[in-house]
PDB file of C-alpha atoms and ligand atoms in Angstrom:
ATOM      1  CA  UNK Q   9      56.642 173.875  62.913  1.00 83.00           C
ATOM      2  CA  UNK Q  10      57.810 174.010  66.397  1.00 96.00           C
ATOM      3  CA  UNK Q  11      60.297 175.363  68.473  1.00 95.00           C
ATOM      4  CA  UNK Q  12      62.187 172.164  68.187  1.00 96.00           C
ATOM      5  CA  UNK Q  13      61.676 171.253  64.685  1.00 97.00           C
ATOM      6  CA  UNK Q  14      62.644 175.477  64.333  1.00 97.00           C
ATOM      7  CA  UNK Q  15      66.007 175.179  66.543  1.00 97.00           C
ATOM      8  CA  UNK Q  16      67.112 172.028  64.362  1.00 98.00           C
ATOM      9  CA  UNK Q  17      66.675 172.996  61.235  1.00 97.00           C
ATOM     10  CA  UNK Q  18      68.866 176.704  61.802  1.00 97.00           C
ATOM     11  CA  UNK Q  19      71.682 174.652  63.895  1.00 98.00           C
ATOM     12  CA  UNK Q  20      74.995 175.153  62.551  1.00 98.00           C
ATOM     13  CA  UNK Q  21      78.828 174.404  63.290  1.00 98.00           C
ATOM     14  CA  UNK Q  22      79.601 177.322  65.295  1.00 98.00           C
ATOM     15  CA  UNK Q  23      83.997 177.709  65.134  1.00 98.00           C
ATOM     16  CA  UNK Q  24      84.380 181.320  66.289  1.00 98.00           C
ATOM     17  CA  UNK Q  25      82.582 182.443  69.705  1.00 98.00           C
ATOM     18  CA  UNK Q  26      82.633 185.201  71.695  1.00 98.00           C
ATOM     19  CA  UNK Q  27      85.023 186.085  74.147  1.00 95.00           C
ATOM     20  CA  UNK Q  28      82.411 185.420  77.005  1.00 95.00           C
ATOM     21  CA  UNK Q  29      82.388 182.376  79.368  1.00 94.00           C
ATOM     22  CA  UNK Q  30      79.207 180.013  80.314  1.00 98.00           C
ATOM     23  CA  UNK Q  31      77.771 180.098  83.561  1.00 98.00           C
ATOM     24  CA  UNK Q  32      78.457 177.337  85.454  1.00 98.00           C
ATOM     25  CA  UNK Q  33      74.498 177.328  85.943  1.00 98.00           C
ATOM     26  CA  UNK Q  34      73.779 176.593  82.192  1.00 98.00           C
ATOM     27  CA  UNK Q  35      77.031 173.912  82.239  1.00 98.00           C
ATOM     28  CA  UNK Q  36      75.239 172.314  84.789  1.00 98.00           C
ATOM     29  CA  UNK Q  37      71.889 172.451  82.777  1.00 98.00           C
ATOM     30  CA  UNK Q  38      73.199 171.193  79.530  1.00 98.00           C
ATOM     31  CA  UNK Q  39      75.503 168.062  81.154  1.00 98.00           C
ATOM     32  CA  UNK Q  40      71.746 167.469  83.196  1.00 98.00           C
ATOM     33  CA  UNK Q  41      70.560 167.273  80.002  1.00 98.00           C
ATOM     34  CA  UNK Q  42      73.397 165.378  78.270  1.00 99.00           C
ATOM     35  CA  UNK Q  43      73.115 162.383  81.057  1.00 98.00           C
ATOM     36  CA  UNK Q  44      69.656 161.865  80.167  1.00 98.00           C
ATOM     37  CA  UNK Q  45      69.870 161.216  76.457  1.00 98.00           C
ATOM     38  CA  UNK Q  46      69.129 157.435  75.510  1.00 98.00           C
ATOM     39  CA  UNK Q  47      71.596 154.974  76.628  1.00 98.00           C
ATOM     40  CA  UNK Q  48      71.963 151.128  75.437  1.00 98.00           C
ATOM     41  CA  UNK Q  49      70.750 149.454  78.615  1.00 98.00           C
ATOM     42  CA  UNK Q  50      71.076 151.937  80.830  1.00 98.00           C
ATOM     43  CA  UNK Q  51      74.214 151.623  81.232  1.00 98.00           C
ATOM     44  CA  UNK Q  52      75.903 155.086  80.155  1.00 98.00           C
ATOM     45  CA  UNK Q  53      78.779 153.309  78.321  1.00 98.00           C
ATOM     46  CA  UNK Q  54      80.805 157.028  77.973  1.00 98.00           C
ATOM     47  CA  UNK Q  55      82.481 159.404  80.097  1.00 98.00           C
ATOM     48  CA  UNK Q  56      83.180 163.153  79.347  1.00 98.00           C
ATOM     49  CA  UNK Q  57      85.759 164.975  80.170  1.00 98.00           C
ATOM     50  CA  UNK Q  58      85.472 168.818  80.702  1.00 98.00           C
ATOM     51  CA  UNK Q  59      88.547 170.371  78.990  1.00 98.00           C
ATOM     52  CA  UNK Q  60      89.576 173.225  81.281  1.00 96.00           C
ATOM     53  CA  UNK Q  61      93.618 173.327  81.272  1.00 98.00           C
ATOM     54  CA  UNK Q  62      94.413 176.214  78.510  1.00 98.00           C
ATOM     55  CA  UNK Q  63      97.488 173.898  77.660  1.00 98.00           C
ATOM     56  CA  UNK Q  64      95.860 171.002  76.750  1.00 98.00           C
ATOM     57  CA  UNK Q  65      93.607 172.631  74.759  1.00 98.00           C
ATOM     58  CA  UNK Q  66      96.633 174.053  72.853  1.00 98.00           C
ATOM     59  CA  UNK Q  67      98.024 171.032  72.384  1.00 98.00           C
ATOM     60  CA  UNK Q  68      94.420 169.442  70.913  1.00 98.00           C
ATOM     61  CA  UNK Q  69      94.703 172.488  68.860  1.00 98.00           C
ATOM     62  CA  UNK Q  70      97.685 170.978  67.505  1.00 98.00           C
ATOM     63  CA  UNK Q  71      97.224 167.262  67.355  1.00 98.00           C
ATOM     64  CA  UNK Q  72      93.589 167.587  66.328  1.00 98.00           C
ATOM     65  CA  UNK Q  73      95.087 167.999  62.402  1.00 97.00           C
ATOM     66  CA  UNK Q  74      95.851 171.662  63.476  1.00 97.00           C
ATOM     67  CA  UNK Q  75      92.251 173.594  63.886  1.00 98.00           C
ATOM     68  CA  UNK Q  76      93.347 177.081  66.493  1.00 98.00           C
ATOM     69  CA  UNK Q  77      89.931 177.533  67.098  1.00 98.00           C
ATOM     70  CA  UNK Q  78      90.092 174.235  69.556  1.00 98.00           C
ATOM     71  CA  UNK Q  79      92.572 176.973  72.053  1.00 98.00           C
ATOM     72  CA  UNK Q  80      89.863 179.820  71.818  1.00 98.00           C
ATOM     73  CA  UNK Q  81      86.750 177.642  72.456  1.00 98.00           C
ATOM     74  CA  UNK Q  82      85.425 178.559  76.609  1.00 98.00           C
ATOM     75  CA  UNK Q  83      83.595 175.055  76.411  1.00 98.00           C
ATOM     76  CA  UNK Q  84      85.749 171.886  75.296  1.00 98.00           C
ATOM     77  CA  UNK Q  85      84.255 168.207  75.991  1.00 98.00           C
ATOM     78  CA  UNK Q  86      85.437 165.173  75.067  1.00 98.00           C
ATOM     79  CA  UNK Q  87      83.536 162.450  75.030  1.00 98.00           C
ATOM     80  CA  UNK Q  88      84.816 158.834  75.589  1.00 98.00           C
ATOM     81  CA  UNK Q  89      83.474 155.219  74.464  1.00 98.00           C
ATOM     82  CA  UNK Q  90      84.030 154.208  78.138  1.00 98.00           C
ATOM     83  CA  UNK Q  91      83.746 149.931  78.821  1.00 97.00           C
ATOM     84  CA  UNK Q  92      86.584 150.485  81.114  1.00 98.00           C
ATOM     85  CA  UNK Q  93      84.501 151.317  83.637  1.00 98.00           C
ATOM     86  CA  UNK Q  94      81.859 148.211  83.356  1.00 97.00           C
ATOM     87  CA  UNK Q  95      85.058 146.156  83.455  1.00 98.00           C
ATOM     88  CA  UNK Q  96      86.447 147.624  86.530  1.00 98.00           C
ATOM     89  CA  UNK Q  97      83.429 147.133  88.326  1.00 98.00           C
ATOM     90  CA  UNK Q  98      82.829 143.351  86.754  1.00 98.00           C
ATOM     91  CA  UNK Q  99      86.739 142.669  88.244  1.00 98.00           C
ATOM     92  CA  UNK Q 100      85.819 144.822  91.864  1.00 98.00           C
ATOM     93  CA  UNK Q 101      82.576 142.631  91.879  1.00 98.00           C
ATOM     94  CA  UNK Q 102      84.519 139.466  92.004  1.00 98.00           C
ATOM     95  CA  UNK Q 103      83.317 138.714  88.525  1.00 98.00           C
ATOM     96  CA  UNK Q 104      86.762 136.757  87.642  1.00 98.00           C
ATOM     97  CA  UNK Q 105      86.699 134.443  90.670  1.00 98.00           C
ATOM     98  CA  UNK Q 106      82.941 133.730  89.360  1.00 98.00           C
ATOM     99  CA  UNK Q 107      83.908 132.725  85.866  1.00 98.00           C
ATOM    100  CA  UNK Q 108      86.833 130.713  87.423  1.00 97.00           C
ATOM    101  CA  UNK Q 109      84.648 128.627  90.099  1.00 98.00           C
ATOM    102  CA  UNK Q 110      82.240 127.734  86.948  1.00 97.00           C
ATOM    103  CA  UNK Q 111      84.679 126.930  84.636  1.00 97.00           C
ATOM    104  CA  UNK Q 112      83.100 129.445  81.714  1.00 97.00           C
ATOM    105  CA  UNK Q 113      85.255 132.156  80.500  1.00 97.00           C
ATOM    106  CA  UNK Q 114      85.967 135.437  81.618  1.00 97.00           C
ATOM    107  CA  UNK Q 115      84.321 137.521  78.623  1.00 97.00           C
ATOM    108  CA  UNK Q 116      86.029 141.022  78.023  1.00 96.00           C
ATOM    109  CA  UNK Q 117      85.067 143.867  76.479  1.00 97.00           C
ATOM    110  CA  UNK Q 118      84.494 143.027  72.431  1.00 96.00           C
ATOM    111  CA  UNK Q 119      84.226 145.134  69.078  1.00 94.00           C
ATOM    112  CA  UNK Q 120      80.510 144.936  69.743  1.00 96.00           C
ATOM    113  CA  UNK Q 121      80.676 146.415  73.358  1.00 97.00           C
ATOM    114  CA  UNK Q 122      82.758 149.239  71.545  1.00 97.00           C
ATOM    115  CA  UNK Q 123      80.221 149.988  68.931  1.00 97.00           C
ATOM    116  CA  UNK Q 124      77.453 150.255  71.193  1.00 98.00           C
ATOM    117  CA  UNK Q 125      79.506 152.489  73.539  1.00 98.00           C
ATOM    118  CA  UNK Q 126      80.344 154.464  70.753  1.00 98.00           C
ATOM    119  CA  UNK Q 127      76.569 154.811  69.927  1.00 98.00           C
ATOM    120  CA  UNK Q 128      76.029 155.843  73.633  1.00 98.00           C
ATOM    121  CA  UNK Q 129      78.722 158.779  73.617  1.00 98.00           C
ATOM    122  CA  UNK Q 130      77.468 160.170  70.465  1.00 98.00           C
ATOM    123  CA  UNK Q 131      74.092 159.923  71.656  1.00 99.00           C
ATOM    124  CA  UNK Q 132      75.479 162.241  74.598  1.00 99.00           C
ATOM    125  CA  UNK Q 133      77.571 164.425  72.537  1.00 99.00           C
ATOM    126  CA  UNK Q 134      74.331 165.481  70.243  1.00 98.00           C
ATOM    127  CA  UNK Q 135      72.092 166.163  73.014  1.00 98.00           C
ATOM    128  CA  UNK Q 136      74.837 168.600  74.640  1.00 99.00           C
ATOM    129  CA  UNK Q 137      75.110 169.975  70.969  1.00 98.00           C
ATOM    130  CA  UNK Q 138      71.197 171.042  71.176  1.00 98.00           C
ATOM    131  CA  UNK Q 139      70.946 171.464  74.931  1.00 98.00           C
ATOM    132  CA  UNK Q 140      73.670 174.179  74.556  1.00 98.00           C
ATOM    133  CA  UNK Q 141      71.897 175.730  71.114  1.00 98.00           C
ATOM    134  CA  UNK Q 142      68.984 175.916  73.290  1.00 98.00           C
ATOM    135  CA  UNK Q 143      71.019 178.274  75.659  1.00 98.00           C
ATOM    136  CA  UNK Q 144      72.109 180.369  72.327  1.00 98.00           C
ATOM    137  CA  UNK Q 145      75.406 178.076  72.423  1.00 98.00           C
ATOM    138  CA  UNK Q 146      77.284 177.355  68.941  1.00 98.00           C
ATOM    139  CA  UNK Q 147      79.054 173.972  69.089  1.00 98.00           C
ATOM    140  CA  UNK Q 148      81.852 172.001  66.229  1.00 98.00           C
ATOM    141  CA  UNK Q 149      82.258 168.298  66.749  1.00 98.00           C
ATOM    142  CA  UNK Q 150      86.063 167.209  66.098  1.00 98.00           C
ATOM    143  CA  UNK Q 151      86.724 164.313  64.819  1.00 98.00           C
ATOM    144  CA  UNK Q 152      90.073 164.418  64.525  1.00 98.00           C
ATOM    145  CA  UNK Q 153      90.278 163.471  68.121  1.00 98.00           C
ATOM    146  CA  UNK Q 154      90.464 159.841  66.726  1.00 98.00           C
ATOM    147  CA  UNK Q 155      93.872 160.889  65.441  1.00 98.00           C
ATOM    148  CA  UNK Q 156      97.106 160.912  67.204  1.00 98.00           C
ATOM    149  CA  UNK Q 157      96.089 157.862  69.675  1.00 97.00           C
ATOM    150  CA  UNK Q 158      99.501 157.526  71.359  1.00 97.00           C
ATOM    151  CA  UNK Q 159      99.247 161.226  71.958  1.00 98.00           C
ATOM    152  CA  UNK Q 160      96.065 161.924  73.468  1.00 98.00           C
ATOM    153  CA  UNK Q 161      95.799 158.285  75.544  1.00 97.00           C
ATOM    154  CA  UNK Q 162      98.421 160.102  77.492  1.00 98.00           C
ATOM    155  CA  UNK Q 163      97.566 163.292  77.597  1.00 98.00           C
ATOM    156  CA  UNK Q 164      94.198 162.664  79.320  1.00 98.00           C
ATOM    157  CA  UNK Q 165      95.119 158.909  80.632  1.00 98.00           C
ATOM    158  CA  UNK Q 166      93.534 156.847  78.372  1.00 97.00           C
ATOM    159  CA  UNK Q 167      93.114 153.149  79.862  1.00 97.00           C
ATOM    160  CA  UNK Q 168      92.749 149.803  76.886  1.00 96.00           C
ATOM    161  CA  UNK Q 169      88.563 150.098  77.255  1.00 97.00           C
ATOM    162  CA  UNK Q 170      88.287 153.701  76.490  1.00 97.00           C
ATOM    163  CA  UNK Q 171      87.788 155.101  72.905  1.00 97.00           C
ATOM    164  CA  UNK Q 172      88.313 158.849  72.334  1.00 98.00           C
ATOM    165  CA  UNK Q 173      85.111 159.341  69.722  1.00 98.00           C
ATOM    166  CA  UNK Q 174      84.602 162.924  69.056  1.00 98.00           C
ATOM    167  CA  UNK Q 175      85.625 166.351  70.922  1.00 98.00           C
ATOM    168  CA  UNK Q 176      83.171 169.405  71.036  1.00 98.00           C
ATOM    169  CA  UNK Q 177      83.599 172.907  70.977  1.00 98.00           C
ATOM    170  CA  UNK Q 178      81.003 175.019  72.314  1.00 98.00           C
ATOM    171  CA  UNK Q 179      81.044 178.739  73.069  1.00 98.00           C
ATOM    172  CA  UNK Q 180      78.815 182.319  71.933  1.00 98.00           C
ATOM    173  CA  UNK Q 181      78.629 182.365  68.008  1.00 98.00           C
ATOM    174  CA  UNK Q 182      80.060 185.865  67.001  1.00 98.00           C
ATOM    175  CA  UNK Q 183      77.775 187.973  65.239  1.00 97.00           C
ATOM    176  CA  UNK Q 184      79.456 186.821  61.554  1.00 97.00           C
ATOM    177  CA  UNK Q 185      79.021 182.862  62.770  1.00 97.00           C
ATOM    178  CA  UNK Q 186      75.215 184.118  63.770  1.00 96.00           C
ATOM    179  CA  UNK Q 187      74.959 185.472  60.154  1.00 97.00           C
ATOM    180  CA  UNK Q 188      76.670 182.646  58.007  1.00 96.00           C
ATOM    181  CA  UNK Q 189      74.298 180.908  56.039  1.00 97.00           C
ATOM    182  CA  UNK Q 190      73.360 177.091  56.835  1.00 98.00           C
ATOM    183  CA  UNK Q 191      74.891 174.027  54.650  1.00 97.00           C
ATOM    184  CA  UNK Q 192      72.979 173.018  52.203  1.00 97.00           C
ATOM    185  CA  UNK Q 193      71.770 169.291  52.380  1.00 98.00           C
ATOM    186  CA  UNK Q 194      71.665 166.176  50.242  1.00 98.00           C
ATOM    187  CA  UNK Q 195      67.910 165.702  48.662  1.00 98.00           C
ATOM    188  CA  UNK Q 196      65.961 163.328  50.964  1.00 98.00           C
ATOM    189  CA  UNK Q 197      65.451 160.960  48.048  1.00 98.00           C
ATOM    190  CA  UNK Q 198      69.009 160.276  48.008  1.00 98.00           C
ATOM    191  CA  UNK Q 199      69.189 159.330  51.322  1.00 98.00           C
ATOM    192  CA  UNK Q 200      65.917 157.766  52.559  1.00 98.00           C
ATOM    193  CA  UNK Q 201      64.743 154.945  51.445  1.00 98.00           C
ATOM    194  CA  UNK Q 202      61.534 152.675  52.458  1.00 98.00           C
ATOM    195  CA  UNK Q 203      62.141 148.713  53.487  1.00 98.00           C
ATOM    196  CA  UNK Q 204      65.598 148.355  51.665  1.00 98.00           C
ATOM    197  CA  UNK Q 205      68.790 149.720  51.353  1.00 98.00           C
ATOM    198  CA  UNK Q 206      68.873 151.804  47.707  1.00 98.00           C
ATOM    199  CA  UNK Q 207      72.253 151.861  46.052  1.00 98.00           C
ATOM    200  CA  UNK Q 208      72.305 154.717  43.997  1.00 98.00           C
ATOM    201  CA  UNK Q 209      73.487 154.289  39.945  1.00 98.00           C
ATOM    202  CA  UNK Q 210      76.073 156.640  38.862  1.00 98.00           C
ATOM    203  CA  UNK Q 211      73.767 158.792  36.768  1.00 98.00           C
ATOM    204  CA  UNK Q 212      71.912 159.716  40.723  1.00 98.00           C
ATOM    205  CA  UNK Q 213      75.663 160.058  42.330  1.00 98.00           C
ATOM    206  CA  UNK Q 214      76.208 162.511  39.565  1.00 97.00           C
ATOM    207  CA  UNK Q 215      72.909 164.136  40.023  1.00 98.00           C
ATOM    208  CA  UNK Q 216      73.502 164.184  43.574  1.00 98.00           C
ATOM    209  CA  UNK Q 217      76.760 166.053  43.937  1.00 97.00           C
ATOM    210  CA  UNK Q 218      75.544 168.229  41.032  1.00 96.00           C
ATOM    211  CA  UNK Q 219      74.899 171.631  43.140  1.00 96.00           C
ATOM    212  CA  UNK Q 220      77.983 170.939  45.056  1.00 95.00           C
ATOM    213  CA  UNK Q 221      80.315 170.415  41.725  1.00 95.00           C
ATOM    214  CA  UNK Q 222      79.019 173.820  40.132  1.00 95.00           C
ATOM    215  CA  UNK Q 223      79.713 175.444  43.806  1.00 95.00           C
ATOM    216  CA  UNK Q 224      83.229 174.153  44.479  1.00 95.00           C
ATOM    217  CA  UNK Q 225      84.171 174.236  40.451  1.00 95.00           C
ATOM    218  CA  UNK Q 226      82.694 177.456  39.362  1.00 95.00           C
ATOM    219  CA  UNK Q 227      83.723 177.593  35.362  1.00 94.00           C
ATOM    220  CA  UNK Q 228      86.576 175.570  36.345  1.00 96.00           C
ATOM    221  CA  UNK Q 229      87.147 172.254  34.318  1.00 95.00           C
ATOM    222  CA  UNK Q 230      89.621 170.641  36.759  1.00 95.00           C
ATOM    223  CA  UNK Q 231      90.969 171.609  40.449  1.00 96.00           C
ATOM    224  CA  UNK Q 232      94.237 170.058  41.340  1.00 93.00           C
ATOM    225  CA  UNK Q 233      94.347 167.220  38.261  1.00 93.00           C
ATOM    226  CA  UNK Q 234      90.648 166.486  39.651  1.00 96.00           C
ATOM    227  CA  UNK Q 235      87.899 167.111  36.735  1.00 96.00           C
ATOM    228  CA  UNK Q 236      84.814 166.516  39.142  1.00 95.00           C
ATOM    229  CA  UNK Q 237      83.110 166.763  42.273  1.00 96.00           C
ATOM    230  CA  UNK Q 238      84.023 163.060  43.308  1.00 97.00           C
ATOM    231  CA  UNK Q 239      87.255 163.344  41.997  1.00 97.00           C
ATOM    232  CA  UNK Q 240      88.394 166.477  43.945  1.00 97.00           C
ATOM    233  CA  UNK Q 241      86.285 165.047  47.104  1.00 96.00           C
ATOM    234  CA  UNK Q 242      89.051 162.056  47.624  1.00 97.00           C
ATOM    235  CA  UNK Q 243      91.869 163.846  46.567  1.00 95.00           C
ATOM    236  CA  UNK Q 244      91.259 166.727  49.606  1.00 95.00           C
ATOM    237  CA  UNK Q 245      89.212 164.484  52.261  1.00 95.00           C
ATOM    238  CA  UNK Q 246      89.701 161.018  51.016  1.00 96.00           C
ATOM    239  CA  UNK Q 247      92.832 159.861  50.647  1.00 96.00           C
ATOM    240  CA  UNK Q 248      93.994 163.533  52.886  1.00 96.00           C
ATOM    241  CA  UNK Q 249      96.997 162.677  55.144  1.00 96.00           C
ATOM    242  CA  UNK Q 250      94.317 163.429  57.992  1.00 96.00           C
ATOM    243  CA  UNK Q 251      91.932 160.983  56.780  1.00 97.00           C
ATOM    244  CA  UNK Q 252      94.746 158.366  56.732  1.00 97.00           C
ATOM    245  CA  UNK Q 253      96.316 159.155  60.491  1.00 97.00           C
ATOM    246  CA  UNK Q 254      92.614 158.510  61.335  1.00 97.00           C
ATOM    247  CA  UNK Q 255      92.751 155.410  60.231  1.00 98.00           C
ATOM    248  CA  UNK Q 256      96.169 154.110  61.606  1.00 98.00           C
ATOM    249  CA  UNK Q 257      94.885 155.894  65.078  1.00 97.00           C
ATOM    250  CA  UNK Q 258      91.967 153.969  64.737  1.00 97.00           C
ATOM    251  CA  UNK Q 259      93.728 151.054  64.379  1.00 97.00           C
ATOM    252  CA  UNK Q 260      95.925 151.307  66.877  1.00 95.00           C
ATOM    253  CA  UNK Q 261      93.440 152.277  69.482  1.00 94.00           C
ATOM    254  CA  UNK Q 262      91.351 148.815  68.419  1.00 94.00           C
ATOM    255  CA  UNK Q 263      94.793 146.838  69.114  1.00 94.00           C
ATOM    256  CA  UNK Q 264      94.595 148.292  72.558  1.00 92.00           C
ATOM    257  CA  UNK Q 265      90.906 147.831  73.134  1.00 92.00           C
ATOM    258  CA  UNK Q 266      92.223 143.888  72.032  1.00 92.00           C
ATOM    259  CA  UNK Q 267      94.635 143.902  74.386  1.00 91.00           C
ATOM    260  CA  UNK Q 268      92.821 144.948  76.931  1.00 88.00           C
TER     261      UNK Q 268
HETATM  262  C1  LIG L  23      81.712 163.355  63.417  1.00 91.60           C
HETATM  263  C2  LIG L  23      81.967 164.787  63.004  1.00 91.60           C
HETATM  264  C3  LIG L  23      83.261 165.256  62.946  1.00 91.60           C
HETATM  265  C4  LIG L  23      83.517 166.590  62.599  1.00 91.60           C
HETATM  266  N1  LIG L  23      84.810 167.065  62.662  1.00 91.60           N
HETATM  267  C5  LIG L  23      85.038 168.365  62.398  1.00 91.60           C
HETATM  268  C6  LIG L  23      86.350 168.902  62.539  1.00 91.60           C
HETATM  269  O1  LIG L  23      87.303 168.207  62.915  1.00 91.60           O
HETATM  270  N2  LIG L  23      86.524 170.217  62.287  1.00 91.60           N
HETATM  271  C7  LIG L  23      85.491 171.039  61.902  1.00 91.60           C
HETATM  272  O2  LIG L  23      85.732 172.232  61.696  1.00 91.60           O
HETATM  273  N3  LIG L  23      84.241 170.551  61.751  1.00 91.60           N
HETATM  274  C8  LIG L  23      83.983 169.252  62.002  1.00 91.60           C
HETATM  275  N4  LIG L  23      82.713 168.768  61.904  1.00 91.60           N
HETATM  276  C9  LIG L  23      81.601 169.653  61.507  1.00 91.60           C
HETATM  277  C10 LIG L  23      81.178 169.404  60.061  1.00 91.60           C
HETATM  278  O3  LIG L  23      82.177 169.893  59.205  1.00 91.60           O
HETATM  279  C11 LIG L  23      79.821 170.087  59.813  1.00 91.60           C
HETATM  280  O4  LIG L  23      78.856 169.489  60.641  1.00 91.60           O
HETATM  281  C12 LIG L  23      79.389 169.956  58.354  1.00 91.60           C
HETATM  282  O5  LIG L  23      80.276 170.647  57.496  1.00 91.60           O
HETATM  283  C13 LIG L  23      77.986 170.518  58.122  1.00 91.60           C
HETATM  284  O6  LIG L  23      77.920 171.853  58.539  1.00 91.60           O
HETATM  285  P1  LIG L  23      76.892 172.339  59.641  1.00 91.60           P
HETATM  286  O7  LIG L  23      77.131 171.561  60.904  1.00 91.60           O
HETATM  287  O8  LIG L  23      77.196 173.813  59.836  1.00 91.60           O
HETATM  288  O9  LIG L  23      75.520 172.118  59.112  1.00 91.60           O
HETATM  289  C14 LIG L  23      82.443 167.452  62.241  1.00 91.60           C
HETATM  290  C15 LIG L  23      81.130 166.947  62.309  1.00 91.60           C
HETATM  291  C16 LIG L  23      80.896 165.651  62.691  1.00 91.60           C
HETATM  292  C17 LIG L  23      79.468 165.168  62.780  1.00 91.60           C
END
């Protein structure tokens, strides 16, 4: 082991922190750090934005499917799938009048260019997440940013090329968050396989989910109307009303990106 491997394998979502800010020295350090994590072409396709104003983070609080501990995080960053930017500077670069005097089409951003911006600003987001554990930060992704579209494209001025992917929270763990015991983990031989994918028969989805069934059920034989693991997993995440605001969100923030 290392100190790396060591740090990695005891990270865990931190969602209650001390009531003690950062420095602005280690902000600095970890968005240093952030800005050099691997980017598709070099091209940082993703913008953060440092959540300061108490009020917005109330409201995130809110429209993020209702999780208070948003308001009492010190650190809040959201991180953006950003093309608008590339675009702005292909239109300030004369890139329109270019097309137009060759007679090819202007190409605009694309559900490609999103995906691979997406990749960039969760690239970013995970190297904050273990620059900041190396400064004894706890962090909790959100993804219930990607809820609420109409709401939060104007509470931080969203333009069409810019896709809200995932908020974090990072602050102090208190001493019971320090204590908490980590997740437990799917089996590696569920989820890596060598040369092809490895669809999984129902006998090793049962298997599986097995330790998590017996933890969630206990002696109970049904939950809800749901008499297993799988069953009870898409009635409360699923099929959840969060799970399908995400979705229209989604959708309406790729009608946007399309109409860019
Ligand atoms: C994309 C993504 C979205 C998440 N969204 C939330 C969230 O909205 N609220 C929350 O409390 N945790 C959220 N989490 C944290 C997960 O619940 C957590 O990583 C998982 O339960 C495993 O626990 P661990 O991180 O402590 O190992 C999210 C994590 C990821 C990667």
């Amino acid at each position: 082991m290392n100190s790396v491997i060591d740090l990695l394998l005891n990270r865990k979502s931190v969602r209650a922190y001390e009531n003690r800010g950062i420095s602005p020295e280690v902000r600095a350090e970890i968005l240093r750090a952030t800005l050099r994590a691997p980017t598709a072409g070099n091209q940082m396709l993703y913008s953060i934005v440092e959540v300061t104003d108490q009020s917005i983070k109330d409201t995130l609080a809110e429209t993020c499917d209702h999780q208070p501990f948003i308001a009492q995080a010190p650190w809040v960053l959201l991180f953006l799938a950003d093309y608008q930017r590339w675009y702005d500077y292909f239109v300030a670069s004369g890139v329109p009048e270019m097309c137009e005097e060759s007679q090819v089409a202007l190409r605009k951003p694309e559900e490609g260019d999103l995906f691979l911006a997406c990749c960039d600003a969760l690239i970013a987001a995970q190297t904050a997440v273990i620059a900041a554990e190396s400064f004894g930060l706890g962090s909790c992704y959100i993804g219930d940013i990607m809820e609420q579209y109409e709401t939060h494209q104007e509470l931080f001025n969203l333009p069409h090329y810019v896709f809200p992917i995932c908020l974090l929270c990072l602050g102090y763990p208190t001493l019971q968050q320090k204590e908490r015991e980590l997740t437990p983990r799917f089996d590696r031989k569920f989820i890596v396989s060598e040369n092809q994918y490895r669809r999984l028969a129902p006998g090793e989805l049962e298997e599986m989910h097995r330790s998590r069934q017996a933890q969630v059920f206990g002696n109970r034989k049904s939950i809800e109307g749901a008499v297993n693991f799988g069953q009870y997993l898409y009635r409360r995440k699923f099929s959840a009303d969060f799970s399908v605001e995400m979705s229209r969100s989604v959708r309406a923030i790729l009608k946007s990106w399309q109409a860019g």
